[in-house]
Short mmCIF file of N, CA and C in Angstrom, two decimals:
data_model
loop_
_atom_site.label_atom_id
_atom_site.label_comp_id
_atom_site.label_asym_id
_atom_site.label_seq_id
_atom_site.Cartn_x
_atom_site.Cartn_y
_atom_site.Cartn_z
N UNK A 1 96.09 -31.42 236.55
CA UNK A 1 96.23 -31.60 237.97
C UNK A 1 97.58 -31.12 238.46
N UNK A 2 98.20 -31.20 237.49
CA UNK A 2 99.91 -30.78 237.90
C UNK A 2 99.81 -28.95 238.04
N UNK A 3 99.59 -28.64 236.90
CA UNK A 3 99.24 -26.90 236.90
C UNK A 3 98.83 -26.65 238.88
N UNK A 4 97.59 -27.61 238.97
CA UNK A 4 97.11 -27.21 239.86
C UNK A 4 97.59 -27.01 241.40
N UNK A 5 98.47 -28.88 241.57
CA UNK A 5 98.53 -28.77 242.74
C UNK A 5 99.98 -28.17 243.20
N UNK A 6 100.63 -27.77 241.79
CA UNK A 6 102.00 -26.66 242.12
C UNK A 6 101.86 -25.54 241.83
N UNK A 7 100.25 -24.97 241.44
CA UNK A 7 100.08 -23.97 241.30
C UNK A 7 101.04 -22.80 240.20
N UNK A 8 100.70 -23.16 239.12
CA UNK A 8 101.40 -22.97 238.05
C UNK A 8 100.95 -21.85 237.48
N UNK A 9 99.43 -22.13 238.02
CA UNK A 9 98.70 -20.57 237.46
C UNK A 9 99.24 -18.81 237.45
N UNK A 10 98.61 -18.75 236.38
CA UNK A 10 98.80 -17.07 236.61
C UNK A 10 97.70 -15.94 237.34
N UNK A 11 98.39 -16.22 238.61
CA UNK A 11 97.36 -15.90 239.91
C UNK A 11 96.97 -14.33 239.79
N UNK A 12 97.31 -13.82 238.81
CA UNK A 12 96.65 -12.62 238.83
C UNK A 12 95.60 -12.60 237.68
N UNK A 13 95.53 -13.56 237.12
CA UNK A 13 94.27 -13.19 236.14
C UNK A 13 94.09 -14.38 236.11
N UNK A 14 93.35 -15.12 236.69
CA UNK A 14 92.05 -16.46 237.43
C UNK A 14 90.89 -15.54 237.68
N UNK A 15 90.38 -15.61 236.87
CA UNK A 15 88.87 -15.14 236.97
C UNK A 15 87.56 -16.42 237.29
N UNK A 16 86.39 -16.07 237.88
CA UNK A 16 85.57 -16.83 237.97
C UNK A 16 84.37 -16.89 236.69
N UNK A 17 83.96 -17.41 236.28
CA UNK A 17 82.89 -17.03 235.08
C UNK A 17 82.03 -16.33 235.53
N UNK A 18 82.14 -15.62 236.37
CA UNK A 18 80.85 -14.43 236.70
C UNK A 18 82.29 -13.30 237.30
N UNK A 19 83.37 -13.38 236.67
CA UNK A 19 84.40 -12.19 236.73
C UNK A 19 85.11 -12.16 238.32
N UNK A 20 84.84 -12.77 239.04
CA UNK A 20 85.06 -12.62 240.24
C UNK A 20 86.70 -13.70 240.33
N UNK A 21 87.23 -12.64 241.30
CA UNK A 21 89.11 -12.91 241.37
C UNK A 21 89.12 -13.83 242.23
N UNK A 22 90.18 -15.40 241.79
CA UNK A 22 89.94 -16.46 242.34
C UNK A 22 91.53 -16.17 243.57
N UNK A 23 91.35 -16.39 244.55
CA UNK A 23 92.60 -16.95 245.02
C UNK A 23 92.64 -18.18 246.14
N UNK A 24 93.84 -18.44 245.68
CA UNK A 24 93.45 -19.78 246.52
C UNK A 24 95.02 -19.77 247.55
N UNK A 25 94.17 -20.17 248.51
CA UNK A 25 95.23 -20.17 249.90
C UNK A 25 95.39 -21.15 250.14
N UNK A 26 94.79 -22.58 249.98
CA UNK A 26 95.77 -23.68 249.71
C UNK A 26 95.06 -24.48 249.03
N UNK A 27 95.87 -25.20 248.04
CA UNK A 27 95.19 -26.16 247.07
C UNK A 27 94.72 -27.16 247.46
N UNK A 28 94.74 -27.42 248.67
CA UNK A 28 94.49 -28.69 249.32
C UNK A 28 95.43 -29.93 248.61
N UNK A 29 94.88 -31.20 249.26
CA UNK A 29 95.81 -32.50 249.32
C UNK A 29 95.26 -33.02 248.00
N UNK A 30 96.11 -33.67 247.06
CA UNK A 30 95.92 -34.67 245.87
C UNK A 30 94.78 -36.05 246.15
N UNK A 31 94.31 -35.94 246.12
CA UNK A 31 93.21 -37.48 246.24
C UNK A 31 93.70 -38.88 245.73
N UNK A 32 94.43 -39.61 245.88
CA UNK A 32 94.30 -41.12 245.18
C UNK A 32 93.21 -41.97 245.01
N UNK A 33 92.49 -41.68 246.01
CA UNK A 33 90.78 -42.47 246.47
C UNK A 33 90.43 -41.68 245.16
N UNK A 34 89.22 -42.81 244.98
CA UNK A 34 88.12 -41.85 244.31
C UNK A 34 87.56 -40.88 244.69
N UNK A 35 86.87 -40.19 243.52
CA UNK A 35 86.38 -38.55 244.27
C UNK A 35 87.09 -37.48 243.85
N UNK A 36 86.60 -36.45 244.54
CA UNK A 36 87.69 -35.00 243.77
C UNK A 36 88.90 -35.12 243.90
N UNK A 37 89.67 -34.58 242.56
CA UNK A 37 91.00 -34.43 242.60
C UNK A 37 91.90 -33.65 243.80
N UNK A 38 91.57 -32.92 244.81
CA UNK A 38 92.21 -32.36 245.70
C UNK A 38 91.14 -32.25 246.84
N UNK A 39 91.39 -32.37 248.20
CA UNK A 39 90.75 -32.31 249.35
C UNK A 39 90.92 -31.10 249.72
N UNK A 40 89.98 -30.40 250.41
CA UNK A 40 90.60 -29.72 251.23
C UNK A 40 91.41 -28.24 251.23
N UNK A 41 90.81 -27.69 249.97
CA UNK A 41 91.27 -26.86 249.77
C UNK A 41 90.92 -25.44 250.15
N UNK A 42 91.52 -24.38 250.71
CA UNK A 42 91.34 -22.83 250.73
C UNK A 42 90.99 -22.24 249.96
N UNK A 43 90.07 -21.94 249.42
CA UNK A 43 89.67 -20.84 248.50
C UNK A 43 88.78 -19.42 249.07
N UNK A 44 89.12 -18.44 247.79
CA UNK A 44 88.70 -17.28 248.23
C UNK A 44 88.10 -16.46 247.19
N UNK A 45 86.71 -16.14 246.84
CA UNK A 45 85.88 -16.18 245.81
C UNK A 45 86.03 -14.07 245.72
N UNK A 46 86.70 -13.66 244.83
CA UNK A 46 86.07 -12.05 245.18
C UNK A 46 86.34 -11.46 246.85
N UNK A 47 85.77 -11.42 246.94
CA UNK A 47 85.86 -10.82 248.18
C UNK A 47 84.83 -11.67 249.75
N UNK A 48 84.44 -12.82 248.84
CA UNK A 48 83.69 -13.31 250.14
C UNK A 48 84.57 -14.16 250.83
N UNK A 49 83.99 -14.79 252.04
CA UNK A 49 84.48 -15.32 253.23
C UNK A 49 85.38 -16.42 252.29
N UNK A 50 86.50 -16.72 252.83
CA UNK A 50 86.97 -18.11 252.47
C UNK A 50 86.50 -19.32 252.40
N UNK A 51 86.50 -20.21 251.70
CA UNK A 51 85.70 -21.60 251.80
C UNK A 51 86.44 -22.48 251.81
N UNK A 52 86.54 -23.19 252.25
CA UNK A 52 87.26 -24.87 252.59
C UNK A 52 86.19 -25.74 251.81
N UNK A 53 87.34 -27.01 250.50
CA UNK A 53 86.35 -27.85 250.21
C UNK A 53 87.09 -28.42 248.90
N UNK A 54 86.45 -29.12 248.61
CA UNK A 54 86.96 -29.82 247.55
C UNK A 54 87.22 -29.48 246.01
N UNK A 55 88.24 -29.59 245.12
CA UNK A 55 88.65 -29.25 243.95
C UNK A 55 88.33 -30.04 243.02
N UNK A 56 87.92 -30.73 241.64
CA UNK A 56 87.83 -31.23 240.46
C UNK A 56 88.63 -30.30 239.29
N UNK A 57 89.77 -30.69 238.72
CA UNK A 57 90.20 -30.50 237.72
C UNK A 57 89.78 -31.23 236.31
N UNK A 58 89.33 -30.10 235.29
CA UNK A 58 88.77 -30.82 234.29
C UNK A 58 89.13 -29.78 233.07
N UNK A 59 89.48 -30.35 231.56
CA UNK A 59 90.06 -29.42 230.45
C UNK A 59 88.74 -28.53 230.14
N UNK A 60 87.49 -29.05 230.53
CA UNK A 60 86.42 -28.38 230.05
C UNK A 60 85.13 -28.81 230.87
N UNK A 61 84.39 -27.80 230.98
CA UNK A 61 82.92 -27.98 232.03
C UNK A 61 82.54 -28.72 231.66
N UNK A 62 81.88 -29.23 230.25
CA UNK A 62 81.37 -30.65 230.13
C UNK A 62 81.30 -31.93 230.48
N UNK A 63 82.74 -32.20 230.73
CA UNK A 63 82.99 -33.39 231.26
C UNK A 63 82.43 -33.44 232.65
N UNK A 64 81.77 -32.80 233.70
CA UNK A 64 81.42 -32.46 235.31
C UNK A 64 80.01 -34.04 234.72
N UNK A 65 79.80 -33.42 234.01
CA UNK A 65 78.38 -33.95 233.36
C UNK A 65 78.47 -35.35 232.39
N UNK A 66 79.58 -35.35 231.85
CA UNK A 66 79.98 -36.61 231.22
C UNK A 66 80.62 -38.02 231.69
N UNK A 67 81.08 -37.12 233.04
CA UNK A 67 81.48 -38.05 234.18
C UNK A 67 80.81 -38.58 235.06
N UNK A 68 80.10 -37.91 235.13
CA UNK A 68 78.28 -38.36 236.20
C UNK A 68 78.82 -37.46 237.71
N UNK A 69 79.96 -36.67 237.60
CA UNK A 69 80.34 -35.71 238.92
C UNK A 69 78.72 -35.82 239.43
N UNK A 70 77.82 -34.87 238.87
CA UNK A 70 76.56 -34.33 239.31
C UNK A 70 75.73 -35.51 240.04
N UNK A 71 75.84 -36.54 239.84
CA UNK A 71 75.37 -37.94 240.32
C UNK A 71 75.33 -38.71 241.82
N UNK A 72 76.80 -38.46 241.80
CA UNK A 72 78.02 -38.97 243.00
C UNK A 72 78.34 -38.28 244.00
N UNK A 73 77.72 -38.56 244.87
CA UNK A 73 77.54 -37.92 246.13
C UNK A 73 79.12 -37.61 246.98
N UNK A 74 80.16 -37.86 246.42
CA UNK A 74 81.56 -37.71 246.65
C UNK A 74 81.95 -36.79 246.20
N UNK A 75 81.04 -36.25 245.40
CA UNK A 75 81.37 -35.01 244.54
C UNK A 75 80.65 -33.57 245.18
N UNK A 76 79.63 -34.12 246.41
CA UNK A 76 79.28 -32.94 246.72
C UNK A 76 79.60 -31.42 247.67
N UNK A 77 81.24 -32.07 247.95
CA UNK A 77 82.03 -30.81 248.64
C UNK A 77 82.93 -30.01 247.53
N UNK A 78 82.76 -30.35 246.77
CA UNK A 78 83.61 -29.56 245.38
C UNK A 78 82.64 -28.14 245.47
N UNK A 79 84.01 -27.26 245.62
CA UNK A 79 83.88 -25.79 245.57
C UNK A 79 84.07 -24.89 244.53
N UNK A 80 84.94 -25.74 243.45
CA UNK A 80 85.85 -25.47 242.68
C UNK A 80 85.47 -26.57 241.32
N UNK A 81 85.11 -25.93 240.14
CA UNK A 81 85.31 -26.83 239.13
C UNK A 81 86.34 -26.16 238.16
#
């Protein structure tokens, strides 16, 4: 979550798993509430329109599913896993 919300990344090679160049125009706000780890965030998929929406930080896709994310209807503005 730290990488994330100071943006630590190496913004030139964030790829999407279907190859597509991630950038993000704002990470949005940290969450304390339950629910996704960041609100609100700018993103920009490849070349399509920008999207506004929610972030989940996780070491590995599995956990989306181990956590019951897919379940929890708080989870359903996440743009970003």
């Amino acid at each position: 979550q730290v990488v994330w919300h100071q943006q630590l990344l190496r913004r030139d090679r964030v790829r999407l798993e279907d190859g597509r160049r991630l950038r993000v125009l704002s990470p949005g706000v940290r969450s304390s509430a339950g629910g996704p780890d960041f609100q609100g965030a700018a993103l920009r998929f490849g070349r399509d329109a920008v999207v506004v929406g929610d972030v989940e930080v996780h070491l590995g896709s599995s956990t989306w599913f181990e956590h019951g994310h897919h379940l929890d209807p708080r989870y359903d503005g996440v743009r970003l896993h």
